[in-house]
Coordinates of C-alpha atoms in Angstrom, one line a residue:
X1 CA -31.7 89.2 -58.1
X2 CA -29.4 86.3 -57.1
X3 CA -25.9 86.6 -56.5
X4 CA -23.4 83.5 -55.8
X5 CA -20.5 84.7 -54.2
X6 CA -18.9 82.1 -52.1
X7 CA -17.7 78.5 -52.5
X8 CA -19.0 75.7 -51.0
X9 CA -18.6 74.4 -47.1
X10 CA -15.9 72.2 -45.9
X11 CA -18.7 69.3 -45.4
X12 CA -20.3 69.7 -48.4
X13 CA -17.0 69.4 -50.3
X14 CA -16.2 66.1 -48.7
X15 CA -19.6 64.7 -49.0
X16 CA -19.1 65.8 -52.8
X17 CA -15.4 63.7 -53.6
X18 CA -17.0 60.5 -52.0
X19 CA -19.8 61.0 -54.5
X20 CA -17.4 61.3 -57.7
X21 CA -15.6 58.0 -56.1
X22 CA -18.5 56.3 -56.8
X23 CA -19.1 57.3 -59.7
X24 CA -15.8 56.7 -61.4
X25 CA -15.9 53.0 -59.6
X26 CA -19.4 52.8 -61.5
X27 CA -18.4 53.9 -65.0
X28 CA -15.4 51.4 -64.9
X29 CA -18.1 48.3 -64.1
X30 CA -20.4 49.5 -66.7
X31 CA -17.7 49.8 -68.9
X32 CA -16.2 46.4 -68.6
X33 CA -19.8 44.9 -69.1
X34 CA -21.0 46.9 -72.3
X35 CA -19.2 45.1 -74.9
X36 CA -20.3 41.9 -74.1
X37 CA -24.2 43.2 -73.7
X38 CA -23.7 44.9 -76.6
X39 CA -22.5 42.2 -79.1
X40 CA -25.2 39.8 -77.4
X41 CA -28.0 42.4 -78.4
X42 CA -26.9 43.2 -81.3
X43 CA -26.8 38.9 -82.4
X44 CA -30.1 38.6 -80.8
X45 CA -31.1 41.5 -83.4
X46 CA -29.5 40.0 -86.4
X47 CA -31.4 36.5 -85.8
X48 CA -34.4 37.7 -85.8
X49 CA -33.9 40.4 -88.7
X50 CA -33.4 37.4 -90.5
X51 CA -35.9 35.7 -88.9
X52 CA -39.0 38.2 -90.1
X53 CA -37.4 38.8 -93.6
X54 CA -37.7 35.0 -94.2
X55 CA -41.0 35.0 -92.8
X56 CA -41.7 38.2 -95.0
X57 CA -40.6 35.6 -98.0
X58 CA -42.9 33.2 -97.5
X59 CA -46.2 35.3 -96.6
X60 CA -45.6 36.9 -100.1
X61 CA -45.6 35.8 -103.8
X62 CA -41.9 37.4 -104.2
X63 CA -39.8 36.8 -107.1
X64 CA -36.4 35.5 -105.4
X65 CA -38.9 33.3 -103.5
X66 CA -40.3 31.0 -105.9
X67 CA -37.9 28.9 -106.1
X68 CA -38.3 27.4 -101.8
X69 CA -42.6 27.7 -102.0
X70 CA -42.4 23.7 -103.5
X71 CA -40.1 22.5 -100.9
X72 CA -40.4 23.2 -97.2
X73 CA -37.3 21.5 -96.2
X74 CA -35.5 23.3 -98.8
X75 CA -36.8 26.9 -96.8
X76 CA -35.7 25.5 -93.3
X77 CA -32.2 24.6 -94.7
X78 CA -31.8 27.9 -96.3
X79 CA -33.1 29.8 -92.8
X80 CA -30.2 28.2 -91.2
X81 CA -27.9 28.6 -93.3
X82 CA -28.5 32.5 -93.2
X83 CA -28.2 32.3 -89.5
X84 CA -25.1 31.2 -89.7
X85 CA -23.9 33.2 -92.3
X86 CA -25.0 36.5 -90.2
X87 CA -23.6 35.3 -86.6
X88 CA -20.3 34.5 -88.6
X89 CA -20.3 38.2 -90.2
X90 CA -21.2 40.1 -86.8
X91 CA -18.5 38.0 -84.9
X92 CA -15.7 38.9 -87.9
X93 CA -16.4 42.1 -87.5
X94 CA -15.4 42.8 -83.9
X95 CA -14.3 46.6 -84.1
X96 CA -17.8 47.3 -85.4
X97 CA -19.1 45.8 -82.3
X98 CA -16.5 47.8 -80.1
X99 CA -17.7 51.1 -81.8
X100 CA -21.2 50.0 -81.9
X101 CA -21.0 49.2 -77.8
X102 CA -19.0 53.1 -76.9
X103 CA -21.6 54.5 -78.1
X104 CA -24.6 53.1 -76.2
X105 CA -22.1 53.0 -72.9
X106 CA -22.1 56.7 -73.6
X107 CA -25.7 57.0 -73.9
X108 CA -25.8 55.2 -70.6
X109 CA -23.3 57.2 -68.9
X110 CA -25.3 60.2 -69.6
X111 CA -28.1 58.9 -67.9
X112 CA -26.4 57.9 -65.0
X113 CA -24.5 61.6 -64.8
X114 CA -28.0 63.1 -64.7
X115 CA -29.1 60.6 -61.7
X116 CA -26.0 61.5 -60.5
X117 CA -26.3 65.2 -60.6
X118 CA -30.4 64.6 -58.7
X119 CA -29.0 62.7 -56.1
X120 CA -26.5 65.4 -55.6
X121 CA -28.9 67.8 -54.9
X122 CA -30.9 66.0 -52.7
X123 CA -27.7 65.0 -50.6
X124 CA -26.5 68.4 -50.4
X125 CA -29.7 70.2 -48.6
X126 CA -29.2 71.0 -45.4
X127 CA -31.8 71.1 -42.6
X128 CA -33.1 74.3 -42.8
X129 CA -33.0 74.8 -38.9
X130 CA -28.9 74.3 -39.4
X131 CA -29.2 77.2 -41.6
X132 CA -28.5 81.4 -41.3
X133 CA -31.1 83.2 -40.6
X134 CA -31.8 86.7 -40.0
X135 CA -32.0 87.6 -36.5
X136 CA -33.7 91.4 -37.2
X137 CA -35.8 92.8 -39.9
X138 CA -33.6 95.4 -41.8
X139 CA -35.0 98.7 -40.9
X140 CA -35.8 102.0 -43.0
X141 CA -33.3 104.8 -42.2
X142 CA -34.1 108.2 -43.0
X143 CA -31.4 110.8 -42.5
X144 CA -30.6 114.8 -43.3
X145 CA -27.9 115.1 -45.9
X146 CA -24.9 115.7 -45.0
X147 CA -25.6 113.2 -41.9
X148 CA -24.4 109.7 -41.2
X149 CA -26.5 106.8 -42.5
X150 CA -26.4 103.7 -40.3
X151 CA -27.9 100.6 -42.0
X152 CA -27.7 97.4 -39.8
X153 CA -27.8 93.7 -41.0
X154 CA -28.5 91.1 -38.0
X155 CA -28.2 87.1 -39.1
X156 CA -27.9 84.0 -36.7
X157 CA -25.9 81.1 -36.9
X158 CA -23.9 82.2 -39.6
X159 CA -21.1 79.7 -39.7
X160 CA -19.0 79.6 -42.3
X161 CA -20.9 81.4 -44.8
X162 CA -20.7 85.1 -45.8
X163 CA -22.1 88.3 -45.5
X164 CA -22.6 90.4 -48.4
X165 CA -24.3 94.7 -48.8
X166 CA -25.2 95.1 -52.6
X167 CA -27.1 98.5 -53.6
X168 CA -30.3 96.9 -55.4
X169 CA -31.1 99.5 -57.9
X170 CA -26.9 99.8 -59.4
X171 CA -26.6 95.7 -58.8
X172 CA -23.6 96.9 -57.1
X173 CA -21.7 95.1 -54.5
X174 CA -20.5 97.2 -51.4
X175 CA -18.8 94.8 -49.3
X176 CA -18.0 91.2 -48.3
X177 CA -17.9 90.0 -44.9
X178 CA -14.9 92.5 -43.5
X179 CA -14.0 93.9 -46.5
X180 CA -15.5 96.8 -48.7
X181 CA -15.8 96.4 -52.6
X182 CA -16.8 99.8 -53.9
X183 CA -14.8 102.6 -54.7
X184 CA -16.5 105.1 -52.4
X185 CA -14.5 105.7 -49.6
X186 CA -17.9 107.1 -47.6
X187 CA -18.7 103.8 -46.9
X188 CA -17.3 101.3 -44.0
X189 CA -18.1 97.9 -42.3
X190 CA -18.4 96.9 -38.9
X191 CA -19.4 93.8 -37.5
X192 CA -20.7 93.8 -33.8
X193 CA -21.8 91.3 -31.2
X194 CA -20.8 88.9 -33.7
X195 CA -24.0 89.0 -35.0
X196 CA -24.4 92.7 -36.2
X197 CA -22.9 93.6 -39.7
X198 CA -23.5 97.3 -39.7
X199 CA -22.9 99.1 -43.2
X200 CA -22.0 102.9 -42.2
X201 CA -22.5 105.9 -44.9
X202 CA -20.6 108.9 -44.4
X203 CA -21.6 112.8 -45.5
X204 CA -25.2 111.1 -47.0
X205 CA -25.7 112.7 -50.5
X206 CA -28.8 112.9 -52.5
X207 CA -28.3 110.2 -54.4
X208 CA -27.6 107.9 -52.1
X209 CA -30.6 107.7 -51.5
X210 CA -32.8 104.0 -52.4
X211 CA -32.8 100.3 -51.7
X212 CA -30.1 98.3 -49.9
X213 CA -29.6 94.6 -49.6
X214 CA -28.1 92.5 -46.8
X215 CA -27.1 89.0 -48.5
X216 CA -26.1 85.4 -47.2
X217 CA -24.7 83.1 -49.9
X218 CA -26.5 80.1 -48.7
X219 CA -28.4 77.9 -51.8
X220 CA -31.2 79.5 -52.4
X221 CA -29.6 83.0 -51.2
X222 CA -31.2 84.8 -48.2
X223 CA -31.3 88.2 -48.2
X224 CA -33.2 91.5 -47.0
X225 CA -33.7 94.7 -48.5
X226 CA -34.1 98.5 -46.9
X227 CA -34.7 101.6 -48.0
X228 CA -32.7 104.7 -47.0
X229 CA -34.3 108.4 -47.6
X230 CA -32.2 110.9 -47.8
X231 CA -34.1 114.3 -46.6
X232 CA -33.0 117.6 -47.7
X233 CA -34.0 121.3 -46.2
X234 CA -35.8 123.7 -47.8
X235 CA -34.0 126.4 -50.4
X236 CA -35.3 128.7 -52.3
X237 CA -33.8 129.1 -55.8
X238 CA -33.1 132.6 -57.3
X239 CA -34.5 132.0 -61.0
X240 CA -37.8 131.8 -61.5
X241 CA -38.5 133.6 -58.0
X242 CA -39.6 136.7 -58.6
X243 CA -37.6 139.8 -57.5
X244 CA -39.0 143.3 -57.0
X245 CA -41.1 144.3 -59.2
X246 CA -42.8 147.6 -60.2
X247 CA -45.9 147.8 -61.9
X248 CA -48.9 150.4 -62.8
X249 CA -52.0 150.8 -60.8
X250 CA -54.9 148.9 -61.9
X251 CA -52.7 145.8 -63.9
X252 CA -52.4 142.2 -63.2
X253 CA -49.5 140.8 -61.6
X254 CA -48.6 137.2 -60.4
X255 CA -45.2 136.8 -57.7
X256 CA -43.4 133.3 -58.4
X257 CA -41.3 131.2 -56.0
X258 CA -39.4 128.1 -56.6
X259 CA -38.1 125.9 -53.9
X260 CA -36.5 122.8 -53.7
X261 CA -36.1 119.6 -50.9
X262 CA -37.1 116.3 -49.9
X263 CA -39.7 116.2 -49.0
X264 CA -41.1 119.0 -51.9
X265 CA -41.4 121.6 -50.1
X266 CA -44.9 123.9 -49.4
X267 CA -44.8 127.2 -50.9
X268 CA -46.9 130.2 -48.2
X269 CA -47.5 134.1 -49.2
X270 CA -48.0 136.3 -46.5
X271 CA -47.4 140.0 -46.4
X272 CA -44.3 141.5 -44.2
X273 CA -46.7 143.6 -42.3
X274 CA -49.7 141.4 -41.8
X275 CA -51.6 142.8 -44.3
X276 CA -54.3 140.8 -45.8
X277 CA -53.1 139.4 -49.5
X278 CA -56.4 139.9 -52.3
X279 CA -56.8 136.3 -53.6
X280 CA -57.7 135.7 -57.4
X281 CA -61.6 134.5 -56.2
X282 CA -62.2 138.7 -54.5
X283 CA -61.6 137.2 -51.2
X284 CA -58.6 138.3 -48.8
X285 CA -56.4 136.6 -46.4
X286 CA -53.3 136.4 -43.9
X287 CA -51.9 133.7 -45.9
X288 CA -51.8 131.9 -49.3
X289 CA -50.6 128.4 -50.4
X290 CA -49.1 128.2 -53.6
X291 CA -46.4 129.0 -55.8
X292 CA -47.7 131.7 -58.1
X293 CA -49.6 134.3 -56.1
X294 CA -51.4 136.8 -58.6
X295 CA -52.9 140.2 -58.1
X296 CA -55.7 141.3 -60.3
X297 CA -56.0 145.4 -61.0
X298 CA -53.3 146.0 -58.6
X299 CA -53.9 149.2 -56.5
X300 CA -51.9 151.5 -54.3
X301 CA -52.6 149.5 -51.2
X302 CA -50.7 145.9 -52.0
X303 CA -48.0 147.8 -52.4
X304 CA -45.1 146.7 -49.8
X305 CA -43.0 143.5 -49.2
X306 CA -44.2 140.7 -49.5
X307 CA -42.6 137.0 -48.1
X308 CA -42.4 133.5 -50.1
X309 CA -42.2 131.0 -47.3
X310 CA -41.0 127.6 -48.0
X311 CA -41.1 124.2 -45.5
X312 CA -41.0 121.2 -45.5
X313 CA -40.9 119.8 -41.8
X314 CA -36.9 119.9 -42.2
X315 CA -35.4 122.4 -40.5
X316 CA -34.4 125.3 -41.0
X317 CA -37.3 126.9 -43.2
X318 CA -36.5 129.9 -45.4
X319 CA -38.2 132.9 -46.7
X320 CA -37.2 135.7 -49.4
X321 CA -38.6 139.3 -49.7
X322 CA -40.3 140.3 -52.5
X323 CA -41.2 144.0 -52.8
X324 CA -44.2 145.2 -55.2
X325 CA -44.0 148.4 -55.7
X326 CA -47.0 150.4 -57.4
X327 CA -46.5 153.7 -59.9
X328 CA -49.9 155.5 -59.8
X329 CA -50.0 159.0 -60.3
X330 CA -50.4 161.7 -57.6
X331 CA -53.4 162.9 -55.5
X332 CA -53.8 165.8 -53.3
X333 CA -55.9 167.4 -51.1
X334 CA -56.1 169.7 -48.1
X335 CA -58.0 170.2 -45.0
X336 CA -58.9 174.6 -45.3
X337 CA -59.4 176.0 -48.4
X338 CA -59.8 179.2 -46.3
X339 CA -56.8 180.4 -44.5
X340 CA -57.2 183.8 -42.2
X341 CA -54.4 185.6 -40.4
X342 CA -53.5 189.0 -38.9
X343 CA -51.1 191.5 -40.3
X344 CA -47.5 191.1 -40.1
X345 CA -48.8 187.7 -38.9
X346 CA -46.4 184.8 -39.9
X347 CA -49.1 181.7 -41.5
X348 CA -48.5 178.1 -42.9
X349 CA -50.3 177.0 -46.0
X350 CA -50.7 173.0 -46.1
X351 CA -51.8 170.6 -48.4
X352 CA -51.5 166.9 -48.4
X353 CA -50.1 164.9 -51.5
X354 CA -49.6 161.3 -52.5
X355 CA -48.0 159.5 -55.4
X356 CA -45.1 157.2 -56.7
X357 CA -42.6 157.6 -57.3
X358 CA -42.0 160.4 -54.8
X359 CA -43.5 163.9 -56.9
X360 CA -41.9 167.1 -57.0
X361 CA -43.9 169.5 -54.9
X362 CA -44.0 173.4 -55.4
X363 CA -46.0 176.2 -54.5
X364 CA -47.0 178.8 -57.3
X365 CA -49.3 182.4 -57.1
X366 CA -50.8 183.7 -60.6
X367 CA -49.1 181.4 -62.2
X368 CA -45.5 182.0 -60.6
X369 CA -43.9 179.6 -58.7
X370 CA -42.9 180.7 -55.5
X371 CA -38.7 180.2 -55.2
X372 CA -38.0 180.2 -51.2
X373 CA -36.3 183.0 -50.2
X374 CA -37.8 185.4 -52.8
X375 CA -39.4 188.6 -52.4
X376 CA -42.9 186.8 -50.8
X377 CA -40.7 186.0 -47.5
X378 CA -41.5 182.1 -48.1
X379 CA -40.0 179.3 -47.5
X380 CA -40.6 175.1 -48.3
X381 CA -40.7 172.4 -45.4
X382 CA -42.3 168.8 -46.5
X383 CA -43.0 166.2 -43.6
X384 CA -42.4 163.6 -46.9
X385 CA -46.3 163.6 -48.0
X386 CA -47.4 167.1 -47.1
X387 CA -45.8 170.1 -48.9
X388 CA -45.8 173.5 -46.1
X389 CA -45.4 177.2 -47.5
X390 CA -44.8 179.7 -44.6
X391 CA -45.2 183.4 -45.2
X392 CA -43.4 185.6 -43.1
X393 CA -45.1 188.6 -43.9
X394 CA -48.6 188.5 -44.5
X395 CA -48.9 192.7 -45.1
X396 CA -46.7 192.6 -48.4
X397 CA -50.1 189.9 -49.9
X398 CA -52.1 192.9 -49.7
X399 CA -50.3 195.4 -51.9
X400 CA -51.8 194.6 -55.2
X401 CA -54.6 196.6 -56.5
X402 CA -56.8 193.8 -56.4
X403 CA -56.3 193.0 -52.8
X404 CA -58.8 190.0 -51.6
X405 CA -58.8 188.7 -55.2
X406 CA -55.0 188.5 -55.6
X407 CA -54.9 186.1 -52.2
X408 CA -56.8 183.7 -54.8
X409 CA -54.3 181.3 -56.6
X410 CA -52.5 179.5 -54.0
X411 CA -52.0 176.4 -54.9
X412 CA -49.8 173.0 -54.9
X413 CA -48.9 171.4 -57.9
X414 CA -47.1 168.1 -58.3
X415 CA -44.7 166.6 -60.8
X416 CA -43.9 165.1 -63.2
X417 CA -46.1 162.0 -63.0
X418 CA -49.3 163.4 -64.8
X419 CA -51.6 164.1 -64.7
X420 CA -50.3 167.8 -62.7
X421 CA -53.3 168.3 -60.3
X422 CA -53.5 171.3 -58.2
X423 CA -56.0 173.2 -55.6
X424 CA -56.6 176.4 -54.4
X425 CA -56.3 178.1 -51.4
X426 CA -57.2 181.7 -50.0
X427 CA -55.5 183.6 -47.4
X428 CA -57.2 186.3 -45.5
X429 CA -55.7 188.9 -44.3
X430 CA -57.5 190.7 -40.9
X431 CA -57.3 194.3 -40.3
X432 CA -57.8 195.8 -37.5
X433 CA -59.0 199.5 -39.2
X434 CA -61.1 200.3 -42.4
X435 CA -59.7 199.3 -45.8
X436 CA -57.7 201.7 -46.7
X437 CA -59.5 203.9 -49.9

């Protein structure tokens, strides 16, 4: 891309009006000497016009011929007289001539012009040691946005030519020598050590980012061209990223996260607690790379939080939470099935439970839940995964006809994800005398 800004230098201007002098003193010359070259070539033309047709006569058996093949003095005389009969015409008509002899002076100006215009040229180089020339090559900047971009332009000997920024992709122009062009007020020139032209960007954007010329209007133009990057931190957008998510034991799932920056930034999975993460080949690990992380036949244990980590060497790196959260239904179990104590004996029944969401819990004998507070003497505590019954009075278990048998039937039951599962437990009561009959 060339650009020709500037006019030309005080010397070459000069060196320029003493050329046209000479040419206009040349054109004048040439002008009073046409006409007269003309109307001689144009006689010398007409002679021997007449001269070949004549000749044409005589070579061939014409029919306005005949009459001057008998009598060869007869032929000269009429030759001459032609000749004198044509110079007599070309001298009557002397406007003829005139417009005859413009146009070939025209001719012949043009071709001087065009010398004219090649000697120009070569006249007008300079020495390319008298020349600008750049003192520095222009450097790449990189900057964070929102920063200061500082591009610098360093040129030698510049004399009385100019200094031009342009931004190469637009074609625009930015400034000219002290003075800015565009219509962003962001930008400024300085010009230091009276060989630095510094181009200053304020509050860098995005888009600023690309190629940037530094320009001297010399013929040919010099110029140099640099590239500003524009670096932008890491964020995290909120759509597609996945956000908490719950979802059925033994499913697929996949977590998405979406960042953007510049440089792109790198997407890393990792687990809040350490965990390891399954990956999609069986394996496990601390850490995955990628932006879809997916879970096949999720079970109860990747459940938790887990982090989408995005960098890209620009500081500061951000992270979201992501919580998977598993439904699977409940499972219990319990350490004694066999549970002894002595009369009037307070005893705690346990059993241990699991399941989300978070099950209701209750304690039930043949087929009767147990309300705390009723005529059993019992009452609930939960430690959040094991359900505890606490009888206060073992003697009044013992009252029923059936005695041992009716200590059968203890059991926990869980609700309401299904399926309800429940197990048994026996309490035995110790006495310290015979049965009673």
């Amino acid at each position: 891309m060339k650009i020709k800004i500037f006019p030309l230098t005080a010397d070459a201007a000069t060196i320029a009006a003493g050329r046209q002098r000479r040419r206009t003193a040349g054109k004048l010359q040439r002008k009073r000497e046409m006409p007269e070259i003309s109307c001689r070539l144009i006689v010398a033309t007409a002679t021997a016009a007449v001269a070949v047709a004549s000749i044409i006569c005589l070579s061939f058996s014409l029919p306005g011929c005949a009459a001057q093949e008998s009598d060869d003095e007869g032929e000269l005389h009429h030759l001459d007289q032609l000749h004198h009969q044509h110079q007599d015409f070309i001298i009557g008509e002397s406007e003829e001539h005139d417009h005859i002899a413009h146009h070939l002076a025209e001719m012949q100006n043009k071709d001087e012009l065009l010398e004219d215009i090649r000697e120009d040229t070569v006249v007008n180089a300079i020495p390319e040691k008298d020349l600008p020339k750049f003192g520095e090559l222009l450097q790449n900047v990189t900057v964070p946005v929102s920063r200061e971009a500082v591009l610098q332009c360093v040129v030698d000997n510049l004399q009385t030519y100019k200094i031009a920024w342009l931004r190469v992709d637009t074609q625009t122009i930015l400034t000219i020598q002290n003075h800015v062009i565009t219509k962003n007020h962001r930008m400024s020139i300085t010009h230091a050590e009276k060989r630095a032209w510094i181009l200053r960007i304020r509050d860098v954007k995005e888009s600023d980012k690309g190629w940037y010329m530094c320009q001297i209007n010399t013929d040919p133009m010099k110029s140099q061209v640099g590239y500003l990057d524009v670096v932008v931190p890491p964020d995290i957008l909120d759509y597609p990223t996945s956000t908490d998510m719950v979802i059925r034991e033994g499913s697929n799932v996949t977590l998405k996260c979406a960042a953007t920056g510049s440089p792109t930034p790198t997407i890393t999975w990792r687990r809040e607690g350490g965990e390891l993460i399954p990956l999609p080949n069986g394996a496990e690990a601390v850490a995955y790379n990628g932006s879809f992380l997916t879970i096949a036949k999720v079970n109860r244990l990747n459940m938790g939080a887990y982090l989408c980590i995005a960098s890209n060497g620009i500081p500061p790196t951000v992270s979201k939470r992501v919580m998977l959260i598993v439904h699977f239904p409940p499972m219990i179990w319990i350490q004694n099935q066999l549970v002894g104590a002595a009369l009037t004996q307070n005893i705690t029944l346990e059993c241990q439970s699991e399941a989300y969401p978070k099950s209701i819990n209750y304690w039930m004998k043949n087929d009767t839940i147990i309300v705390p507070g009723s005529d059993h003497g019992a009452s609930y505590r939960s430690d959040g995964k094991s359900p505890h019954l606490t009888k206060h009075d073992a003697k009044s278990l013992t009252d029923d006809l059936d005695r041992m048998q009716d200590l059968k039937g203890w059991a926990s039951r869980l609700a309401p994800v299904s399926p309800i599962l429940g197990l048994s437990m026996i309490l035995g009561i110790g006495f310290l005398g015979p049965w009673p009959g």
